[in-house]
PDB file of C-alpha atoms in Angstrom:
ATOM      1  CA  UNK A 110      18.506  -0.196  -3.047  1.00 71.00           C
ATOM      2  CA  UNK A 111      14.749  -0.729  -2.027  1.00 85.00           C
ATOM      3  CA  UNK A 112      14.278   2.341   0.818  1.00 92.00           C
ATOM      4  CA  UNK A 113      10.321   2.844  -0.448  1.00 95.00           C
ATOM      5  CA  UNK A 114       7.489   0.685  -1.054  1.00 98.00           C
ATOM      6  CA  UNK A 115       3.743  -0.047  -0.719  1.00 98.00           C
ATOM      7  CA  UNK A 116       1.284  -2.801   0.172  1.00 97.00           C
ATOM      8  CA  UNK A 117      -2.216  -3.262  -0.405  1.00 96.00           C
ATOM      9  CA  UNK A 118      -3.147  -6.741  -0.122  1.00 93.00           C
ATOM     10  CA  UNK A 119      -6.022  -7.232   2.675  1.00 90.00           C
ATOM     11  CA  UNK A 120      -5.127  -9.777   5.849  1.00 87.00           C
ATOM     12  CA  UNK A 121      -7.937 -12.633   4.296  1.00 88.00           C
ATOM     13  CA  UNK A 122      -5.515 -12.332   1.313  1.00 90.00           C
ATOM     14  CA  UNK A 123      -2.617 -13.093   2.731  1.00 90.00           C
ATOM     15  CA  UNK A 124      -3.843 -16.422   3.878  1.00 91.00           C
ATOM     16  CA  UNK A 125      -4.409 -17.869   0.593  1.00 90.00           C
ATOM     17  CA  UNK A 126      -1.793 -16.146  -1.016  1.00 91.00           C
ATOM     18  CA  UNK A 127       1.073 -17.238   1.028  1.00 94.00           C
ATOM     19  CA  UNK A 128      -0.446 -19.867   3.441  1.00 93.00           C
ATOM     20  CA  UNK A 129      -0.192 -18.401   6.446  1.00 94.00           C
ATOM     21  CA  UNK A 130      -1.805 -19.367  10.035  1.00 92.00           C
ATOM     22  CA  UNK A 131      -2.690 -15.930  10.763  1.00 93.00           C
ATOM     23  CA  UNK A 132      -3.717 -12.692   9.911  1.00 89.00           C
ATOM     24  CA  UNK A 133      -2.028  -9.628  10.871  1.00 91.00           C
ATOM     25  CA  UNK A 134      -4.380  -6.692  11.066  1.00 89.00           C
ATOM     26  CA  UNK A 135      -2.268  -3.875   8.550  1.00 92.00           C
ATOM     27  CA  UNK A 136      -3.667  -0.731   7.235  1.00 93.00           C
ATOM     28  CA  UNK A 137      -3.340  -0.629   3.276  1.00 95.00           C
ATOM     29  CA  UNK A 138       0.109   1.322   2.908  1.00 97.00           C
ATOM     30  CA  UNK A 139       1.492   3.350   0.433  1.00 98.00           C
ATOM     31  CA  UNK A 140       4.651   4.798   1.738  1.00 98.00           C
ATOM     32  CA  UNK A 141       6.238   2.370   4.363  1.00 98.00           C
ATOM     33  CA  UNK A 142       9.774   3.753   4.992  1.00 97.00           C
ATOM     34  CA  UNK A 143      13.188   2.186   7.305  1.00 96.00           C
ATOM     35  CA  UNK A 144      12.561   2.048  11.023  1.00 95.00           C
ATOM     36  CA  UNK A 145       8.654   1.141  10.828  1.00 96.00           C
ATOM     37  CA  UNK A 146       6.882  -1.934  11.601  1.00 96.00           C
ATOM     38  CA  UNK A 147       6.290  -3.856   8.509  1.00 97.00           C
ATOM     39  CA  UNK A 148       4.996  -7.380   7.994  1.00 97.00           C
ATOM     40  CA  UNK A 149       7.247 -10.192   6.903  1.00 97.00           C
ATOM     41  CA  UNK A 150       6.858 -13.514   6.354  1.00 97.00           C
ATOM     42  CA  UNK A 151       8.223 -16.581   8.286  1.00 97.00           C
ATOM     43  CA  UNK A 152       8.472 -19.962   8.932  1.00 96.00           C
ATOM     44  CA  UNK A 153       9.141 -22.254  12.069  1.00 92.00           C
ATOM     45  CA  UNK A 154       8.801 -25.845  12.509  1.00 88.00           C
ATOM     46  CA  UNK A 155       6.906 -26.205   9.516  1.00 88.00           C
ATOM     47  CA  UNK A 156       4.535 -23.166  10.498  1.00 94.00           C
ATOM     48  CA  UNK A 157       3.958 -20.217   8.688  1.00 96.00           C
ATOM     49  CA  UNK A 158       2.798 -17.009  10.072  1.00 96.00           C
ATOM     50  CA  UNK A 159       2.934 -13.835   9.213  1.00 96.00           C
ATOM     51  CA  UNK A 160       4.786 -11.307  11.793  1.00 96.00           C
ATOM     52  CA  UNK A 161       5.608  -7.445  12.515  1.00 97.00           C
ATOM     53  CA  UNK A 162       9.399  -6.445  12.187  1.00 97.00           C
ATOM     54  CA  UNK A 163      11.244  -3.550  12.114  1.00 96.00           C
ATOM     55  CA  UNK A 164      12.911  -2.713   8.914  1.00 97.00           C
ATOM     56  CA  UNK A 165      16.500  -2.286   9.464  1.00 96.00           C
ATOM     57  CA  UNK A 166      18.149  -5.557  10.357  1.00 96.00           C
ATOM     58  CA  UNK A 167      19.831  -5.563  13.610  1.00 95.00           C
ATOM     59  CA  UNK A 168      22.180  -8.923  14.021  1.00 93.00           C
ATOM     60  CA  UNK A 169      21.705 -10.637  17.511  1.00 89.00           C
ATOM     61  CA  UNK A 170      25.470  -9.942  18.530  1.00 90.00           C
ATOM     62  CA  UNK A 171      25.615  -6.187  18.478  1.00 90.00           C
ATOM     63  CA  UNK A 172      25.739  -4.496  21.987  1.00 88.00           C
ATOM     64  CA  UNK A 173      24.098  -1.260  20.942  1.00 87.00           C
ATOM     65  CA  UNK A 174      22.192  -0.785  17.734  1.00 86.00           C
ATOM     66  CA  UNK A 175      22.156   3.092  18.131  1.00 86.00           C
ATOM     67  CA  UNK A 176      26.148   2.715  16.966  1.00 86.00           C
ATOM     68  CA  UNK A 177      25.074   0.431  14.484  1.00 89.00           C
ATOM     69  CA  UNK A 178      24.314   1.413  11.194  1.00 89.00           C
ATOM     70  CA  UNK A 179      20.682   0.654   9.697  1.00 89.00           C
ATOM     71  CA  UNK A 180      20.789  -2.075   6.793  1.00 96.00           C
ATOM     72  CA  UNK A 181      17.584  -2.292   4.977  1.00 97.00           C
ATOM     73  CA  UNK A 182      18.622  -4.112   2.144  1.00 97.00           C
ATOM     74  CA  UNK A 183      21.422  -7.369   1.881  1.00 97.00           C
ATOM     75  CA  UNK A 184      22.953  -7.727  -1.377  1.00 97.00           C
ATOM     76  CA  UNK A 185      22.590 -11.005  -2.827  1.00 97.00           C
ATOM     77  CA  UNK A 186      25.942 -11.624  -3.771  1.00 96.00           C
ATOM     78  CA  UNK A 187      27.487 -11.161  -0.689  1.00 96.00           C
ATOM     79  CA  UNK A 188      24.706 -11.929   2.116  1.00 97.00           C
ATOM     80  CA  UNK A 189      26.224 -15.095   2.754  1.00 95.00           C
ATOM     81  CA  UNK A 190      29.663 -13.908   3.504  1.00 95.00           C
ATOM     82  CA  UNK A 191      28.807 -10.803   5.409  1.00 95.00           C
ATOM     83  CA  UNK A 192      29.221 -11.285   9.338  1.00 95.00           C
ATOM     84  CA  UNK A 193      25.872  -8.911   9.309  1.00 95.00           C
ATOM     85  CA  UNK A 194      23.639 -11.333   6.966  1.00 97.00           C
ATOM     86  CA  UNK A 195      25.187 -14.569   6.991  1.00 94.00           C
ATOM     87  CA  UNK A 196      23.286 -16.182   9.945  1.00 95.00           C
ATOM     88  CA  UNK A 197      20.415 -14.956   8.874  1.00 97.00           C
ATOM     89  CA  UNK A 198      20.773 -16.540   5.221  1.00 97.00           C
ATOM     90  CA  UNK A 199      21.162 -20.012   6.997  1.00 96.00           C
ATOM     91  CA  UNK A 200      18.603 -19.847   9.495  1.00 96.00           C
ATOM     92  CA  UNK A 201      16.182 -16.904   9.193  1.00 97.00           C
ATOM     93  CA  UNK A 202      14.817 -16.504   5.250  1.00 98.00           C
ATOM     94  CA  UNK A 203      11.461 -14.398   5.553  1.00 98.00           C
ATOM     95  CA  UNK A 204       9.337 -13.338   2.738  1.00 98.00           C
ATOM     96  CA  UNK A 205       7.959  -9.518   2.256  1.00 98.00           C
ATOM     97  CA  UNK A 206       5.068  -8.949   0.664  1.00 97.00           C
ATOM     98  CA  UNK A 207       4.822  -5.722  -1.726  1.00 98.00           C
ATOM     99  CA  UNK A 208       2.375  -4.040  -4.055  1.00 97.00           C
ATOM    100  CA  UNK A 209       5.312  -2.302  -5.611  1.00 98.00           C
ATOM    101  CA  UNK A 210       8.317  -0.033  -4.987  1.00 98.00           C
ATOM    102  CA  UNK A 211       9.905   3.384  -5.458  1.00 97.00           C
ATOM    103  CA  UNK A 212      12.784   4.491  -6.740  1.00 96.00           C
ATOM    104  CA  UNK A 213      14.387   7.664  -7.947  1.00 95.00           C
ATOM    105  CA  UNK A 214      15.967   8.941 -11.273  1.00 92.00           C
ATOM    106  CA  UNK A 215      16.311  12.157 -13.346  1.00 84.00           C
ATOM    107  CA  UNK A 216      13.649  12.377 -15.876  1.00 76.00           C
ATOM    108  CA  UNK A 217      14.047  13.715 -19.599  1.00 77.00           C
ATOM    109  CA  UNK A 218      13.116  16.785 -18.123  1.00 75.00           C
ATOM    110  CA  UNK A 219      16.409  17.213 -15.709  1.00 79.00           C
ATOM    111  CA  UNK A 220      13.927  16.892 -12.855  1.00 81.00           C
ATOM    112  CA  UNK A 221      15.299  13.963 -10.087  1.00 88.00           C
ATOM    113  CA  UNK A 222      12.016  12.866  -9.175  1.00 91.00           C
ATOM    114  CA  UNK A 223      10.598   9.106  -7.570  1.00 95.00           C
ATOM    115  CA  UNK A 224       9.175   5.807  -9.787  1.00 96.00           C
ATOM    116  CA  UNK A 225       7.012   3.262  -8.769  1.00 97.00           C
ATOM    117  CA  UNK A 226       7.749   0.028 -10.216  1.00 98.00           C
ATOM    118  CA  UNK A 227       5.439  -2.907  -9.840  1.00 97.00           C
ATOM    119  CA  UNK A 228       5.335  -6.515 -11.517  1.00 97.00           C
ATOM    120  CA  UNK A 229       3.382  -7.066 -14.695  1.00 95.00           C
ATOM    121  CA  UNK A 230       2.584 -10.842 -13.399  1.00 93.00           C
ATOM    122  CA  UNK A 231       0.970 -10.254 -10.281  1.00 93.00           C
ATOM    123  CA  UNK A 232      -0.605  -7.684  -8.272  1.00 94.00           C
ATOM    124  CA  UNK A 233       2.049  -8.660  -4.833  1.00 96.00           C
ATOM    125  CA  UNK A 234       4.929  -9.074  -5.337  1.00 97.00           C
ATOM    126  CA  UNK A 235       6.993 -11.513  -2.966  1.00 97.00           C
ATOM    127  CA  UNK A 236      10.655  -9.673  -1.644  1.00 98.00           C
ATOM    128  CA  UNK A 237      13.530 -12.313  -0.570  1.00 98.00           C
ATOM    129  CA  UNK A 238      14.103 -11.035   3.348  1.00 98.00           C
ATOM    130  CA  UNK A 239      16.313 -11.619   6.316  1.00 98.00           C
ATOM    131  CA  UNK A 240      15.358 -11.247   9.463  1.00 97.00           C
ATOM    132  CA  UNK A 241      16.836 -11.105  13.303  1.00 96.00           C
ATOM    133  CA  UNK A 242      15.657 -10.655  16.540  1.00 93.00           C
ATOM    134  CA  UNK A 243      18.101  -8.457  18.753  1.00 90.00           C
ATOM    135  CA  UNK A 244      18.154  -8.846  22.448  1.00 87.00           C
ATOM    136  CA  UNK A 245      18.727  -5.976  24.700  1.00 81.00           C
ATOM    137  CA  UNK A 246      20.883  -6.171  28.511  1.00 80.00           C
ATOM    138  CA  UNK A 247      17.457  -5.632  29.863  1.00 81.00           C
ATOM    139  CA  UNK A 248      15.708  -8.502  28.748  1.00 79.00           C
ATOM    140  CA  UNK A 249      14.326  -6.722  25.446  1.00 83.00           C
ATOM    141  CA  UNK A 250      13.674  -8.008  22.539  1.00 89.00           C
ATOM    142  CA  UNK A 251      13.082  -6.440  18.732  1.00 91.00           C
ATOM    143  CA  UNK A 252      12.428  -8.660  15.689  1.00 95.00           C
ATOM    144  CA  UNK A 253      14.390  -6.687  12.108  1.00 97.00           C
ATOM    145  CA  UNK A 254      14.396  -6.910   8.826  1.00 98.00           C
ATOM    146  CA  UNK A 255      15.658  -6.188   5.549  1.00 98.00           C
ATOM    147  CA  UNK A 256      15.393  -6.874   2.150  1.00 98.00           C
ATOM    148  CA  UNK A 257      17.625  -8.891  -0.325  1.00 98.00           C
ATOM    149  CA  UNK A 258      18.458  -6.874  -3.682  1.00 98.00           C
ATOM    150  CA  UNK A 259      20.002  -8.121  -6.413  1.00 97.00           C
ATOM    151  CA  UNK A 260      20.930  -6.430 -10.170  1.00 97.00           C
ATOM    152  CA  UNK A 261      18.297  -5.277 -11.703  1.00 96.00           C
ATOM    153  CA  UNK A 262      16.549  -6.795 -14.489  1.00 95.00           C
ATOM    154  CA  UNK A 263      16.899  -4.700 -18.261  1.00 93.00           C
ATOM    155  CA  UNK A 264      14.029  -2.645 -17.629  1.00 93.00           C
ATOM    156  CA  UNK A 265      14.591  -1.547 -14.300  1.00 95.00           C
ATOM    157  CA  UNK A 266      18.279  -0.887 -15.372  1.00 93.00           C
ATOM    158  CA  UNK A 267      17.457   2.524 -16.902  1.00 90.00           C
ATOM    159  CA  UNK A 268      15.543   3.724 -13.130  1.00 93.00           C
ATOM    160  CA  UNK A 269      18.320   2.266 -10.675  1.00 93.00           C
ATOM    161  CA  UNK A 270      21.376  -0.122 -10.466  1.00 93.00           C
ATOM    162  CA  UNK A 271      19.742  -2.820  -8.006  1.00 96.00           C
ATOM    163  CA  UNK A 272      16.271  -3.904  -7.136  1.00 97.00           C
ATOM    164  CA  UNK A 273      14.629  -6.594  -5.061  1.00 98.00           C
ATOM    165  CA  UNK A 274      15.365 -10.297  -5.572  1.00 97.00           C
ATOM    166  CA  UNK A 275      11.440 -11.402  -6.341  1.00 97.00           C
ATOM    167  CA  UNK A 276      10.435 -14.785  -5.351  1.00 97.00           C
ATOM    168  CA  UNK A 277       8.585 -15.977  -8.689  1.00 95.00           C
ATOM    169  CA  UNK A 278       6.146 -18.582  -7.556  1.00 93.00           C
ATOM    170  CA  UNK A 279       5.191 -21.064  -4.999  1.00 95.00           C
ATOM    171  CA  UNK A 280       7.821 -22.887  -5.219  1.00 96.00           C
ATOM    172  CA  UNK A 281      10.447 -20.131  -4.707  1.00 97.00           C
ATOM    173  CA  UNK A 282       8.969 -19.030  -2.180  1.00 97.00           C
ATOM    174  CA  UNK A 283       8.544 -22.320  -0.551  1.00 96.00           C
ATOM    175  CA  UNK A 284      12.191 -22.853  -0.876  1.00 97.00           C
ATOM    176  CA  UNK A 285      13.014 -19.610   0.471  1.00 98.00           C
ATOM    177  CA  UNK A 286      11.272 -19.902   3.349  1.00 97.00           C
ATOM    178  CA  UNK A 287      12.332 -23.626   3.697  1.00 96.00           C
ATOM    179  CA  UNK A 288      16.066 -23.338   6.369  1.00 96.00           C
ATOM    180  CA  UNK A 289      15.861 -26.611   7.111  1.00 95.00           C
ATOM    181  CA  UNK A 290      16.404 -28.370   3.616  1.00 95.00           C
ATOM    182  CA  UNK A 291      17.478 -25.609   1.469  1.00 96.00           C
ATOM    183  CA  UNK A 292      20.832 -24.449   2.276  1.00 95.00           C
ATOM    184  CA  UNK A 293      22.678 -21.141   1.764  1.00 95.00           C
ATOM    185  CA  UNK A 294      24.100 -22.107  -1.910  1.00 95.00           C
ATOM    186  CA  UNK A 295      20.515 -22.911  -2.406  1.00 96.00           C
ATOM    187  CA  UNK A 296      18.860 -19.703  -1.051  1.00 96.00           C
ATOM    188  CA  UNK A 297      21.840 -17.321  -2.745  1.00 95.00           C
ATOM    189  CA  UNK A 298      20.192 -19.409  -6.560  1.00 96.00           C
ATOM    190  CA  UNK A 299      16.795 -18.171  -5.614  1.00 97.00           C
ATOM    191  CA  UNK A 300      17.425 -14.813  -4.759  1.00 96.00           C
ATOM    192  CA  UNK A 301      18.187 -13.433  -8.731  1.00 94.00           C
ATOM    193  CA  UNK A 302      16.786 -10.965 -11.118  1.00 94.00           C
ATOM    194  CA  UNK A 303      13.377 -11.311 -12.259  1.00 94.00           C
ATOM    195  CA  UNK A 304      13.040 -12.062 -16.581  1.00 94.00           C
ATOM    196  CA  UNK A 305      13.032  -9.474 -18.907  1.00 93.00           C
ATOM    197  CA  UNK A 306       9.744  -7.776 -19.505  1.00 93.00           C
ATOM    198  CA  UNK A 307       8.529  -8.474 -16.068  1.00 96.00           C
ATOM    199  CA  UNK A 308       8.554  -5.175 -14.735  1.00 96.00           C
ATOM    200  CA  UNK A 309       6.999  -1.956 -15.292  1.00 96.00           C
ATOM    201  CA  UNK A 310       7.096   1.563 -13.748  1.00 95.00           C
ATOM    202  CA  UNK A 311       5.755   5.179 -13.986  1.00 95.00           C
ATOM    203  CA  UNK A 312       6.318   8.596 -12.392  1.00 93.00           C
ATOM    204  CA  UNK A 313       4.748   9.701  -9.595  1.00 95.00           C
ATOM    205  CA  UNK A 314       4.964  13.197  -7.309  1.00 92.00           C
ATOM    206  CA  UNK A 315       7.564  14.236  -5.094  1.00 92.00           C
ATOM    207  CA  UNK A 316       5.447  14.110  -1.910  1.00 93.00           C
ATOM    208  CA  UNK A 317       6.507  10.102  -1.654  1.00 94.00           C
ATOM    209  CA  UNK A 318       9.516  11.494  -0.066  1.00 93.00           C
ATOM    210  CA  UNK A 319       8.123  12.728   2.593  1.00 94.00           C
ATOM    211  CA  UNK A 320       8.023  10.438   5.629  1.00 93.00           C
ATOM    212  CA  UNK A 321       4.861  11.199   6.741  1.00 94.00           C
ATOM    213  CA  UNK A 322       3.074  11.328   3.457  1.00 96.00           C
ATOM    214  CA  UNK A 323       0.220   8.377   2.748  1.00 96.00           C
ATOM    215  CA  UNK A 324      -2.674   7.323   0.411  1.00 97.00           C
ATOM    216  CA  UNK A 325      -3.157   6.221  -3.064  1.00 97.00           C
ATOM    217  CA  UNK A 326      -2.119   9.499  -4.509  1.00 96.00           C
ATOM    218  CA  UNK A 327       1.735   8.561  -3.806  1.00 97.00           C
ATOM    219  CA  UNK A 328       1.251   6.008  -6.104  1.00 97.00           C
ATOM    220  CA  UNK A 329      -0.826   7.967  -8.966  1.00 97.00           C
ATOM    221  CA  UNK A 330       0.822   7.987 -12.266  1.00 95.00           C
ATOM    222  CA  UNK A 331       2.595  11.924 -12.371  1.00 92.00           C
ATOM    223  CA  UNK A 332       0.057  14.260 -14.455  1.00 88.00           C
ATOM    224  CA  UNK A 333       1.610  17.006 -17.271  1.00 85.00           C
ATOM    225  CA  UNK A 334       0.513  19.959 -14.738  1.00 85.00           C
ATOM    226  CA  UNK A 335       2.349  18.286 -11.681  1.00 83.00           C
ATOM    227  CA  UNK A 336       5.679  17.576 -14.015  1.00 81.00           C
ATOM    228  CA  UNK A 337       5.474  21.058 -15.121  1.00 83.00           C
ATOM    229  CA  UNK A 338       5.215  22.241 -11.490  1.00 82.00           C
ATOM    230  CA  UNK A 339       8.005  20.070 -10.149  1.00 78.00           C
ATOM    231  CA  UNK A 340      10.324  21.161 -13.363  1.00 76.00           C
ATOM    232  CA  UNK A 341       9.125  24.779 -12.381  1.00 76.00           C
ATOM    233  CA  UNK A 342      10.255  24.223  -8.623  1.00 72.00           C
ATOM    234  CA  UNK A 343      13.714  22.327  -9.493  1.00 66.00           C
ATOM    235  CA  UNK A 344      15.271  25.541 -11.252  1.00 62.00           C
ATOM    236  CA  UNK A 345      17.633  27.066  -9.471  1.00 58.00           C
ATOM    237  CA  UNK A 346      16.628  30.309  -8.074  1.00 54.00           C
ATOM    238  CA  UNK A 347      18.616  33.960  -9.208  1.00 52.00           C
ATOM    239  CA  UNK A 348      19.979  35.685  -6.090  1.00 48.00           C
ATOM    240  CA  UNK A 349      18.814  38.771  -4.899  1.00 44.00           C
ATOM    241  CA  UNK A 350      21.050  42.280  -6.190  1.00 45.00           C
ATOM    242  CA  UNK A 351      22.312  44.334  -3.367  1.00 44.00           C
ATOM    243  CA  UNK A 352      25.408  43.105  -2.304  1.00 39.00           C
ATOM    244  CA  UNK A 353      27.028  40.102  -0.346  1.00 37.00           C
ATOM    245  CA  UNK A 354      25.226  41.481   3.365  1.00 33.00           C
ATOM    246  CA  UNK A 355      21.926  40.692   1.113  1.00 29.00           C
ATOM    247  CA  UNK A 356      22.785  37.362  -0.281  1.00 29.00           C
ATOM    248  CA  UNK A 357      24.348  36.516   3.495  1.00 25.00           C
ATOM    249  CA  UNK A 358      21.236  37.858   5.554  1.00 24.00           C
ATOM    250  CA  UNK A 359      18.129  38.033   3.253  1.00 28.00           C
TER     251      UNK A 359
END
């Protein structure tokens, strides 16, 4: 699952990075989270733009998305054969750009606490995405998104049990994007697990899951005084003597 990530990369970049018409104007992010705008790449008629989405993916035939539940991620083995996804996988492949990506997993310590995982082979990292636009009775419209996941490679293996597929190169990405000559058999052989050795992660502070938490810091590698603090925290606390009104009411 990929619920957490970041992105850096400045709107002149993303031109020449992934050849879009456009910029989008998108404050460097550190802690972009399911139900906010993010910016995904896509392609129409041979154009390529870059274009605000909601992450969650809502498909075009449900009635009310409030009884729907939120799907941030696809799973590439399945996308294609899910009512949800499939659609999408024919006709609407979209690209999303990342700096890197957090997941959680109990340390050495016993402490649960959150990783962020970037690639060694470039500083953005391209996600495989799916995107819809969902049309309300009232004439509105909202444009969603989620991201394809796949097994994870062997070094992510020991953090988490899936990660994002990773478009490796131009030409992946090209093909991705590409609905009109790349089928779905096609698009479900680029979405796969990135090569061993690829990867790499460190530990970073607790405040990344907050919501509302932002800036570099979230990113930071963890320090020996903030593990010690969080593995201080994380013990369970003795309960107060005096009785079960104490332990009820205190």
């Amino acid at each position: 699952m990929c619920g957490r990530y970041a992105f850096l990369l400045p709107p002149e970049a993303m031109i020449a990075l992934f050849k879009v018409l456009n910029e989008v104007d998108y404050p460097p992010r550190y802690n972009i989270t399911p139900t906010q705008p993010i910016i995904a790449i896509v392609e129409r008629q041979g154009r390529r733009t870059a274009e605000l989405f909601r992450w969650g993916l809502v498909p075009g035939w449900v009635k009310d998305p409030r009884e729907f539940s939120l799907l941030i991620n696809a799973r590439a083995e399945t996308m294609a054969d899910k009512p949800s996804f499939r659609d999408a996988v024919r006709n609407s492949r979209c690209v999303v750009p990342a700096t890197g990506y957090f997941e959680w997993m109990k340390g050495t310590d016993g402490v649960r606490r959150p990783y962020y995982i970037t690639s060694n082979e470039t500083e953005t990292m391209a996600f495989a995405g799916l995107y819809s636009t969902w049309a309300g009775p009232n004439g509105e419209e909202v444009d969603t998104v989620c991201i394809v996941t796949v097994d994870p490679n062997l070094e992510i293996s020991g953090v988490y049990d899936r990660m994002p597929a990773i478009l490796r190169g131009q030409a992946a990405i090209d093909g991705w994007l590409n609905t009109r000559d790349v089928d779905i058999r096609g698009a479900v052989g680029l979405a796969v697990s990135p090569p061993q050795g690829t990867m790499t992660y460190h530990p970073v502070g607790k405040a990344v899951g907050r919501a509302d938490a932002e800036g570099p810091e979230l990113i930071a590698p963890l320090t020996a005084e903030q593990a010690a603090e969080e593995a201080q925290s994380a013990r369970p606390r003795k309960k107060a003597a005096g009785g079960s009104q104490l332990d009820l009411f205190g």
